[in-house]
Coordinates of C-alpha atoms in Angstrom, one line a residue:
X1 CA 1.5 40.2 -39.7
X2 CA -1.3 41.6 -37.5
X3 CA -3.6 38.9 -38.7
X4 CA -1.0 36.1 -37.9
X5 CA -0.5 37.5 -34.3
X6 CA -4.4 37.6 -33.9
X7 CA -4.6 33.9 -35.0
X8 CA -1.7 32.9 -32.7
X9 CA -3.4 34.8 -29.7
X10 CA -6.7 32.9 -30.4
X11 CA -4.9 29.6 -30.6
X12 CA -3.2 30.2 -27.3
X13 CA -6.5 31.2 -25.7
X14 CA -8.1 28.2 -27.1
X15 CA -5.4 25.9 -25.8
X16 CA -5.5 27.6 -22.3
X17 CA -9.4 27.1 -22.2
X18 CA -9.1 23.6 -23.2
X19 CA -6.5 22.9 -20.5
X20 CA -8.7 24.6 -17.9
X21 CA -11.7 22.8 -19.1
X22 CA -9.9 19.3 -18.8
X23 CA -8.5 20.3 -15.4
X24 CA -11.9 21.4 -14.2
X25 CA -13.6 18.2 -15.4
X26 CA -11.0 16.0 -13.8
X27 CA -11.0 17.7 -10.5
X28 CA -14.8 18.3 -10.2
X29 CA -16.3 15.3 -12.0
X30 CA -13.8 12.6 -11.0
X31 CA -13.5 10.3 -9.3
X32 CA -16.6 8.6 -10.5
X33 CA -16.9 5.1 -9.0
X34 CA -20.6 5.4 -7.8
X35 CA -22.1 6.2 -4.4
X36 CA -21.3 4.2 -1.4
X37 CA -23.4 1.0 -1.0
X38 CA -26.3 1.0 1.6
X39 CA -24.8 -1.8 3.7
X40 CA -24.7 -2.8 7.4
X41 CA -21.9 -5.0 8.4
X42 CA -22.9 -7.1 11.4
X43 CA -20.1 -7.3 13.9
X44 CA -20.1 -11.2 14.5
X45 CA -17.3 -12.7 16.5
X46 CA -16.3 -14.7 13.4
X47 CA -16.0 -11.5 11.2
X48 CA -14.1 -9.6 13.9
X49 CA -11.8 -12.4 14.3
X50 CA -11.1 -12.8 10.6
X51 CA -10.8 -9.0 10.2
X52 CA -8.2 -9.0 13.1
X53 CA -6.2 -11.6 11.4
X54 CA -6.5 -9.7 7.8
X55 CA -5.7 -6.2 9.1
X56 CA -2.9 -7.2 11.3
X57 CA -1.2 -10.0 9.3
X58 CA -2.3 -9.9 5.7
X59 CA -3.5 -6.6 4.3
X60 CA -1.6 -4.9 7.1
X61 CA -4.1 -2.0 7.5
X62 CA -3.1 -1.6 11.2
X63 CA 0.6 -1.6 10.3
X64 CA 0.3 1.3 7.8
X65 CA -2.1 3.3 10.0
X66 CA 0.0 3.2 13.2
X67 CA 3.3 4.7 14.2
X68 CA 6.3 2.6 13.6
X69 CA 9.6 2.6 15.6
X70 CA 12.3 3.2 13.1
X71 CA 15.0 2.9 15.6
X72 CA 14.5 -0.8 15.6
X73 CA 14.9 -3.3 12.7
X74 CA 11.8 -3.5 10.5
X75 CA 10.2 -0.8 12.6
X76 CA 7.6 -2.6 14.7
X77 CA 4.4 -0.7 15.6
X78 CA 4.7 1.6 18.6
X79 CA 2.6 0.2 21.4
X80 CA -0.7 2.2 21.9
X81 CA -0.7 3.6 18.4
X82 CA -2.7 0.9 16.7
X83 CA -4.9 2.3 14.0
X84 CA -4.3 5.8 15.0
X85 CA -2.2 6.9 12.0
X86 CA 0.6 9.5 12.2
X87 CA 3.2 8.2 9.8
X88 CA 4.2 10.9 7.3
X89 CA 5.3 10.4 3.6
X90 CA 6.9 13.5 2.2
X91 CA 10.0 14.8 0.5
X92 CA 12.2 13.4 3.3
X93 CA 11.4 9.8 2.0
X94 CA 11.2 10.8 -1.6
X95 CA 7.4 11.1 -1.8
X96 CA 6.1 14.0 -4.2
X97 CA 3.9 15.7 -1.6
X98 CA 3.0 15.3 2.0
X99 CA 0.7 12.4 3.1
X100 CA -0.1 12.0 6.8
X101 CA -1.6 8.5 7.3
X102 CA -5.0 9.0 8.6
X103 CA -6.5 7.7 11.8
X104 CA -8.8 4.7 11.2
X105 CA -9.9 4.0 14.8
X106 CA -13.6 4.7 15.6
X107 CA -12.7 8.3 16.8
X108 CA -12.3 9.2 13.1
X109 CA -14.6 6.5 11.5
X110 CA -17.6 6.9 13.9
X111 CA -19.2 9.2 11.3
X112 CA -18.5 7.0 8.3
X113 CA -21.2 4.4 7.2
X114 CA -20.0 1.0 6.5
X115 CA -20.6 1.7 2.7
X116 CA -18.2 4.6 2.8
X117 CA -15.6 2.5 4.4
X118 CA -16.1 -0.4 1.9
X119 CA -15.8 2.2 -0.9
X120 CA -12.6 3.5 0.5
X121 CA -11.0 0.1 0.9
X122 CA -12.1 -1.2 -2.5
X123 CA -12.2 1.9 -4.8
X124 CA -9.9 4.6 -3.3
X125 CA -12.4 7.2 -2.6
X126 CA -12.9 9.0 0.8
X127 CA -16.1 9.7 2.5
X128 CA -16.2 13.3 1.0
X129 CA -15.6 11.8 -2.4
X130 CA -11.9 12.8 -2.7
X131 CA -9.5 10.3 -4.4
X132 CA -7.1 8.3 -2.1
X133 CA -3.6 8.0 -3.7
X134 CA -2.8 4.4 -4.1
X135 CA 0.0 4.7 -1.4
X136 CA -2.8 2.7 0.1
X137 CA -2.9 -0.4 -2.0
X138 CA -6.7 -0.1 -2.6
X139 CA -6.2 -1.5 -6.2
X140 CA -5.2 -4.9 -4.6
X141 CA -7.8 -4.7 -1.9
X142 CA -10.4 -4.1 -4.7
X143 CA -9.9 -7.8 -5.6
X144 CA -10.6 -9.2 -2.1
X145 CA -13.7 -11.1 -1.4
X146 CA -16.7 -9.0 -0.2
X147 CA -16.8 -11.1 3.0
X148 CA -13.2 -10.3 3.8
X149 CA -13.8 -6.6 3.3
X150 CA -16.8 -6.9 5.5
X151 CA -14.5 -8.7 8.2
X152 CA -11.9 -5.9 8.0
X153 CA -14.6 -3.2 8.5
X154 CA -16.0 -5.3 11.4
X155 CA -12.7 -5.4 13.1
X156 CA -11.9 -1.6 12.5
X157 CA -15.1 -0.8 14.4
X158 CA -13.8 -2.6 17.5
X159 CA -10.5 -0.7 17.7
X160 CA -9.7 1.4 20.7
X161 CA -10.4 5.0 19.7
X162 CA -7.3 7.2 19.5
X163 CA -7.9 10.9 19.6
X164 CA -5.5 12.1 16.8
X165 CA -5.9 14.7 14.1
X166 CA -3.4 15.4 11.2
X167 CA -2.9 18.1 8.6
X168 CA -4.8 17.3 5.2
X169 CA -2.5 15.5 2.7
X170 CA -1.2 17.4 -0.3
X171 CA 0.3 16.0 -3.6
X172 CA 2.6 17.9 -5.9
X173 CA 1.5 19.1 -9.4
X174 CA 0.7 17.3 -11.7
X175 CA -0.1 14.4 -9.3
X176 CA -2.7 16.4 -7.4
X177 CA -4.4 16.5 -10.7
X178 CA -3.9 13.0 -11.9
X179 CA -5.0 11.4 -8.6
X180 CA -8.6 12.2 -9.4
X181 CA -8.3 9.8 -12.4
X182 CA -7.0 6.9 -10.3
X183 CA -9.8 5.5 -8.4
X184 CA -11.7 2.5 -10.0
X185 CA -14.8 0.4 -9.4
X186 CA -14.0 -2.7 -7.3
X187 CA -13.4 -5.9 -9.1
X188 CA -14.2 -8.2 -6.1
X189 CA -13.4 -12.0 -6.1
X190 CA -14.2 -15.0 -4.0
X191 CA -11.9 -16.7 -1.7
X192 CA -10.6 -19.9 -3.3
X193 CA -10.6 -23.1 -1.2
X194 CA -7.4 -23.5 0.8
X195 CA -7.2 -26.9 -0.8
X196 CA -6.6 -25.2 -4.1
X197 CA -3.1 -24.1 -2.9
X198 CA -2.0 -22.2 -6.0
X199 CA -5.2 -20.2 -6.4
X200 CA -5.5 -19.6 -2.6
X201 CA -1.8 -18.5 -2.7
X202 CA -2.5 -16.0 -5.5
X203 CA -5.4 -14.6 -3.5
X204 CA -3.3 -14.1 -0.5
X205 CA -0.3 -12.7 -2.6
X206 CA -2.7 -10.1 -4.0
X207 CA -4.2 -9.4 -0.5
X208 CA -0.8 -8.7 0.9
X209 CA 0.3 -6.4 -2.2
X210 CA 3.5 -8.2 -2.5
X211 CA 3.7 -7.3 -6.1
X212 CA 3.4 -3.6 -5.4
X213 CA 6.4 -3.4 -3.3
X214 CA 8.5 -6.0 -4.9
X215 CA 8.3 -4.5 -8.4
X216 CA 10.1 -1.6 -9.9
X217 CA 7.9 1.1 -11.4
X218 CA 8.3 4.1 -13.8
X219 CA 6.1 7.1 -12.7
X220 CA 3.9 4.8 -10.7
X221 CA 3.4 2.1 -13.5
X222 CA 4.9 -1.2 -12.8
X223 CA 7.6 -2.0 -15.4
X224 CA 6.5 -5.1 -17.4
X225 CA 8.9 -8.1 -17.1
X226 CA 10.1 -7.0 -13.6
X227 CA 7.1 -7.9 -11.6
X228 CA 8.2 -9.4 -8.1
X229 CA 11.8 -9.1 -9.2
X230 CA 12.6 -6.4 -6.5
X231 CA 14.5 -3.3 -6.8
X232 CA 11.8 -0.8 -5.8
X233 CA 13.6 1.9 -3.9
X234 CA 12.6 3.7 -0.7
X235 CA 14.3 6.3 1.5
X236 CA 14.6 5.6 5.2
X237 CA 16.6 7.8 7.4
X238 CA 18.4 9.2 4.4
X239 CA 19.4 5.9 3.1
X240 CA 18.2 3.9 0.2
X241 CA 16.3 0.6 0.8
X242 CA 15.3 -1.7 -2.1
X243 CA 12.8 -4.5 -2.0
X244 CA 14.0 -8.1 -2.7
X245 CA 13.7 -10.3 -5.6
X246 CA 11.1 -12.8 -4.8
X247 CA 10.8 -14.6 -8.1
X248 CA 12.1 -18.3 -8.2
X249 CA 15.4 -17.2 -9.8
X250 CA 18.1 -19.4 -8.2
X251 CA 20.8 -16.8 -8.2
X252 CA 19.2 -13.6 -7.4
X253 CA 15.7 -14.6 -6.2
X254 CA 14.2 -17.2 -3.8
X255 CA 14.6 -20.1 -6.3
X256 CA 16.9 -22.1 -3.8
X257 CA 14.8 -21.4 -0.8
X258 CA 12.9 -24.5 0.7
X259 CA 9.4 -24.1 2.1
X260 CA 10.8 -24.4 5.7
X261 CA 13.4 -21.7 5.0
X262 CA 10.6 -19.4 3.8
X263 CA 8.5 -19.9 6.8
X264 CA 11.5 -19.6 9.1
X265 CA 12.4 -16.2 7.6
X266 CA 8.9 -14.9 8.7
X267 CA 9.0 -16.6 12.1
X268 CA 12.2 -15.0 12.9
X269 CA 10.3 -11.8 13.5
X270 CA 7.4 -13.3 15.7
X271 CA 8.2 -11.3 18.7
X272 CA 8.4 -7.4 18.1
X273 CA 9.5 -6.9 21.8
X274 CA 12.9 -8.5 20.7
X275 CA 13.4 -6.1 17.8
X276 CA 17.1 -5.2 17.4
X277 CA 18.0 -1.6 17.6
X278 CA 19.5 0.0 14.5
X279 CA 22.0 2.9 14.5
X280 CA 21.7 5.8 12.0
X281 CA 23.8 4.0 9.5
X282 CA 22.9 0.5 10.0
X283 CA 21.0 -1.8 7.8
X284 CA 17.2 -1.2 7.9
X285 CA 14.3 -2.5 6.0
X286 CA 10.7 -1.4 5.4
X287 CA 9.4 -4.8 5.2
X288 CA 6.6 -5.2 7.8
X289 CA 8.1 -8.5 9.0
X290 CA 6.4 -8.3 12.5
X291 CA 2.9 -8.1 10.9
X292 CA 3.4 -10.9 8.3
X293 CA 5.0 -13.0 11.0
X294 CA 1.6 -13.5 12.3
X295 CA 0.2 -15.4 9.2
X296 CA -0.5 -18.9 9.6
X297 CA 1.7 -21.7 8.4
X298 CA -0.9 -22.7 5.8
X299 CA -1.2 -19.2 4.5
X300 CA 2.5 -18.8 4.1
X301 CA 2.9 -22.2 2.5
X302 CA 0.2 -21.2 -0.1
X303 CA 2.1 -17.9 -0.8
X304 CA 5.3 -19.8 -1.1
X305 CA 3.8 -22.2 -3.6
X306 CA 2.3 -19.4 -5.7
X307 CA 5.7 -17.6 -5.8
X308 CA 7.3 -20.8 -7.0
X309 CA 5.0 -20.6 -10.2
X310 CA 6.3 -17.1 -11.2
X311 CA 8.7 -16.6 -14.0
X312 CA 12.2 -16.4 -12.7
X313 CA 13.7 -13.0 -13.3
X314 CA 17.4 -12.4 -12.9
X315 CA 17.8 -9.2 -11.0
X316 CA 20.4 -8.8 -8.4
X317 CA 19.3 -6.2 -5.7
X318 CA 21.4 -4.2 -3.4
X319 CA 18.9 -4.1 -0.6
X320 CA 20.6 -1.4 1.6
X321 CA 22.7 1.6 0.4
X322 CA 23.9 3.6 3.4
X323 CA 24.4 7.2 2.8
X324 CA 26.9 7.7 5.6
X325 CA 26.5 10.8 7.7
X326 CA 29.9 12.0 6.9
X327 CA 29.3 12.1 3.1
X328 CA 25.9 13.9 3.7
X329 CA 27.6 16.6 5.7
X330 CA 30.0 17.4 2.9

């Protein structure tokens, strides 16, 4: 019996040491995507203009890294907060941890090299080597063209500096360990010619990360067969908001939408100053309509054309499920 207990004790010690070793390796050796590139991005007018378009209307860097007014429909960006960060993702919105969206104006990025910003956008690794949780959709940005990433960097360098500091973000266990394994080396692509409508539309659909928000997931992994079919749940002001089905299914998706109707849906949000107010139990959406509304007709038409090629998925989505104040108080 004593011998058996000793064997069991050694086995437990071995398992504990193995777990500690694995955790130590993951947290100390990873992520391993290589050092930042030694690059200098020239701030040409063409790059800054392209970066402004991308960051404000396609990749929406500025939308996520600014404060949004959730008392208005689709939460337009608060004037004067552009790039300054400040949005919080924590337990109140169903997030496993507490992430303070960082400030990406020159106030915070002045000490970052262009290579460090490039690595953060395309690989998900901060200046200090820490992993960036893919709440920022860097896995999609990793497939952008090098020139488009350079353009975004050039534009960020021109933003008005905003003096703002936030607490260090934290993730719950075991996500705080697993996050170290997530960053990957970039898989950059080239911008297809706009004349190749479907390939160009696919490029833009990736850049906007439509798939990420409009797909359901299981513990962070997209559920196969439900890509673009909507139903991804978010919590906003205590209510449940779900993304729409954007596959070409004719009954539950956008299969009956004409190109003109698709464009009109975006153009309806062209002026954030006219954003409708929403009450505490009114319909709300996290879709950043006001940013996407600034996309060109040609780009929206290309996205529409690409979405039409997706496999139709029948998936009826209840976009807004209000948790009335009265029921919450019971």
